[in-house]
Amino acid sequence: MRDPNNKTKIVFDFDHTLFSTRRFYNTFKKAFEKLGVDEKLFQETFKKSKEKGRYYKPSKQIKLITKKNPKTSSKKLKESSEKALSRARKFLYPDALPLLRKSKRKYNFYILSCGKEKFQRQKIKISGISKYFKKILITQDDYKTSALKKILKNKERILFIDDQPLVLFKIKKTFPEVITIRINRGEGGHVKERDNSKIDFSIKNFKQLEKILKRNFKN
């Protein structure tokens, strides 16, 4: 039996779950446009800079831009990207901090995010939410199963929240005991993907998550 003294664990994805990556992307784009990088060049180098098609690295994009357009100052691009990154807190979804503040004593929170280690940790740290989480894990395992093993323990109740249906499918298939919650905030590359049979709950925001927690997962 589950120990009633153990708090339920809630594992959050970061991008498109806690953090509006779309707004962050647009801020980078506008900052680079001011330095003469047109939209076409920005989009082209942004895609090429994503390792394995997923993991964005600003320094790699800057190298690609200056290679295509040697007149563009790499120093100014770097300064511009650092300035955009310094605003990370502004790109949290409006309901993220209220949920974390309100529920931090009721649940044990974790972040499990895909991406380049340094850049993801910078985003999370600057967003100001690190203190709410027991552990922050960054992985390049697309399906996050290997990283989730580090959080799972026997007889514990754990909820996993992500915007990608396929990730949730793989998690549930590997760990049937995990409660899977799909969040679709209307942003990101998986918005139009349908829910699958391995998704236990589907939400659009954290108000809906709070209702699910209240009804089904009281500690």
Short mmCIF file of C-alpha atoms in Angstrom, two decimals, residues 8-152:
data_model
loop_
_atom_site.label_atom_id
_atom_site.label_comp_id
_atom_site.label_asym_id
_atom_site.label_seq_id
_atom_site.Cartn_x
_atom_site.Cartn_y
_atom_site.Cartn_z
CA THR A 8 1.94 12.85 -4.51
CA LYS A 9 4.69 13.65 -7.01
CA ILE A 10 3.85 15.86 -9.97
CA VAL A 11 6.33 15.90 -12.85
CA PHE A 12 6.06 18.86 -15.24
CA ASP A 13 7.46 19.33 -18.69
CA PHE A 14 8.82 22.89 -19.08
CA ASP A 15 8.33 24.16 -22.65
CA HIS A 16 4.67 24.60 -23.65
CA THR A 17 3.64 23.43 -20.17
CA LEU A 18 5.03 25.95 -17.68
CA PHE A 19 6.76 28.23 -20.18
CA SER A 20 5.51 29.87 -23.39
CA THR A 21 8.23 28.91 -25.84
CA ARG A 22 6.34 30.66 -28.63
CA ARG A 23 6.60 34.05 -26.89
CA PHE A 24 10.25 33.34 -26.08
CA TYR A 25 10.95 32.49 -29.74
CA ASN A 26 9.23 35.67 -30.95
CA THR A 27 11.30 37.78 -28.54
CA PHE A 28 14.52 36.26 -29.91
CA LYS A 29 13.34 36.84 -33.47
CA LYS A 30 12.49 40.51 -32.88
CA ALA A 31 15.79 41.10 -31.10
CA PHE A 32 17.75 39.62 -34.00
CA GLU A 33 15.67 41.51 -36.57
CA LYS A 34 16.86 44.77 -35.00
CA LEU A 35 20.40 43.68 -35.86
CA GLY A 36 19.54 43.08 -39.51
CA VAL A 37 18.57 39.40 -39.40
CA ASP A 38 15.47 39.02 -41.57
CA GLU A 39 12.70 36.57 -40.73
CA LYS A 40 13.69 34.06 -43.41
CA LEU A 41 17.30 33.87 -42.20
CA PHE A 42 16.21 33.66 -38.57
CA GLN A 43 13.81 30.77 -39.22
CA GLU A 44 16.30 28.92 -41.41
CA THR A 45 19.15 29.15 -38.89
CA PHE A 46 16.84 28.46 -35.96
CA LYS A 47 15.81 25.12 -37.47
CA LYS A 48 19.38 24.18 -38.38
CA SER A 49 20.62 25.06 -34.90
CA LYS A 50 18.28 22.56 -33.25
CA GLU A 51 20.31 19.44 -32.60
CA LYS A 52 18.47 16.25 -33.56
CA GLY A 53 15.74 18.59 -34.80
CA ARG A 54 14.71 19.48 -31.24
CA TYR A 55 17.37 21.01 -29.04
CA TYR A 56 17.88 24.71 -29.62
CA LYS A 57 21.24 26.28 -28.88
CA PRO A 58 21.54 30.10 -29.35
CA SER A 59 25.32 30.03 -29.85
CA LYS A 60 24.92 27.58 -32.72
CA GLN A 61 22.30 29.77 -34.38
CA ILE A 62 24.55 32.82 -34.04
CA LYS A 63 27.39 30.97 -35.80
CA LEU A 64 25.04 29.99 -38.62
CA ILE A 65 23.80 33.57 -39.01
CA THR A 66 27.29 35.09 -39.16
CA LYS A 67 28.37 32.41 -41.62
CA LYS A 68 25.49 33.38 -43.93
CA ASN A 69 25.85 37.08 -43.23
CA PRO A 70 29.44 37.97 -42.16
CA LYS A 71 28.52 41.64 -41.71
CA THR A 72 26.32 40.79 -38.73
CA SER A 73 28.15 41.18 -35.42
CA SER A 74 28.29 37.90 -33.46
CA LYS A 75 29.04 39.92 -30.32
CA LYS A 76 25.87 41.98 -30.69
CA LEU A 77 23.81 38.88 -31.47
CA LYS A 78 25.14 37.22 -28.33
CA GLU A 79 24.36 40.29 -26.22
CA SER A 80 20.89 40.42 -27.75
CA SER A 81 20.22 36.74 -27.04
CA GLU A 82 21.40 37.13 -23.43
CA LYS A 83 19.09 40.10 -22.98
CA ALA A 84 16.14 38.09 -24.33
CA LEU A 85 17.04 35.19 -22.03
CA SER A 86 17.13 37.55 -19.04
CA ARG A 87 13.39 38.11 -19.55
CA ALA A 88 12.53 34.41 -19.17
CA ARG A 89 10.31 35.04 -16.15
CA LYS A 90 7.92 37.01 -18.37
CA PHE A 91 7.32 33.96 -20.55
CA LEU A 92 5.88 31.76 -17.81
CA TYR A 93 2.20 31.07 -18.40
CA PRO A 94 0.09 33.31 -16.11
CA ASP A 95 -1.29 30.32 -14.19
CA ALA A 96 2.10 28.67 -13.54
CA LEU A 97 3.35 30.63 -10.52
CA PRO A 98 -0.05 30.74 -8.77
CA LEU A 99 -0.31 26.94 -8.97
CA LEU A 100 3.24 26.38 -7.72
CA ARG A 101 2.85 28.83 -4.83
CA LYS A 102 -0.53 27.51 -3.77
CA SER A 103 0.27 23.81 -3.95
CA LYS A 104 3.98 23.53 -3.06
CA ARG A 105 3.22 22.15 0.41
CA LYS A 106 0.63 19.66 -0.81
CA TYR A 107 2.70 18.00 -3.54
CA ASN A 108 6.31 17.32 -4.48
CA PHE A 109 7.05 19.05 -7.78
CA TYR A 110 9.62 17.99 -10.38
CA ILE A 111 10.63 19.26 -13.82
CA LEU A 112 11.60 16.81 -16.56
CA SER A 113 12.55 18.68 -19.72
CA CYS A 114 14.17 17.79 -23.04
CA GLY A 115 16.91 20.02 -24.39
CA LYS A 116 20.50 21.18 -24.13
CA GLU A 117 21.46 21.00 -20.46
CA LYS A 118 23.01 24.46 -20.05
CA PHE A 119 20.39 26.40 -22.01
CA GLN A 120 17.40 24.66 -20.41
CA ARG A 121 18.77 25.19 -16.91
CA GLN A 122 19.38 28.86 -17.71
CA LYS A 123 15.78 29.31 -18.83
CA ILE A 124 14.42 27.57 -15.76
CA LYS A 125 16.70 29.41 -13.33
CA ILE A 126 16.01 32.85 -14.79
CA SER A 127 12.27 32.16 -14.87
CA GLY A 128 12.48 32.11 -11.06
CA ILE A 129 10.67 28.84 -10.38
CA SER A 130 13.55 26.52 -9.41
CA LYS A 131 12.81 26.85 -5.70
CA TYR A 132 9.43 25.14 -6.09
CA PHE A 133 10.90 21.89 -7.39
CA LYS A 134 12.48 18.96 -5.55
CA LYS A 135 14.55 18.12 -8.59
CA ILE A 136 15.04 19.44 -12.13
CA LEU A 137 16.06 16.88 -14.73
CA ILE A 138 17.20 17.71 -18.26
CA THR A 139 17.37 14.87 -20.76
CA GLN A 140 17.95 14.25 -24.45
CA ASP A 141 15.88 11.09 -24.32
CA ASP A 142 12.94 12.13 -26.50
CA TYR A 143 10.48 9.98 -24.58
CA LYS A 144 11.87 10.81 -21.11
CA THR A 145 11.49 7.25 -19.83
CA SER A 146 15.12 6.82 -18.73
CA ALA A 147 15.06 10.10 -16.79
CA LEU A 148 11.71 9.37 -15.15
CA LYS A 149 13.22 6.24 -13.58
CA LYS A 150 15.27 8.55 -11.36
CA ILE A 151 12.09 9.96 -9.82
CA LEU A 152 9.95 6.84 -9.56
#
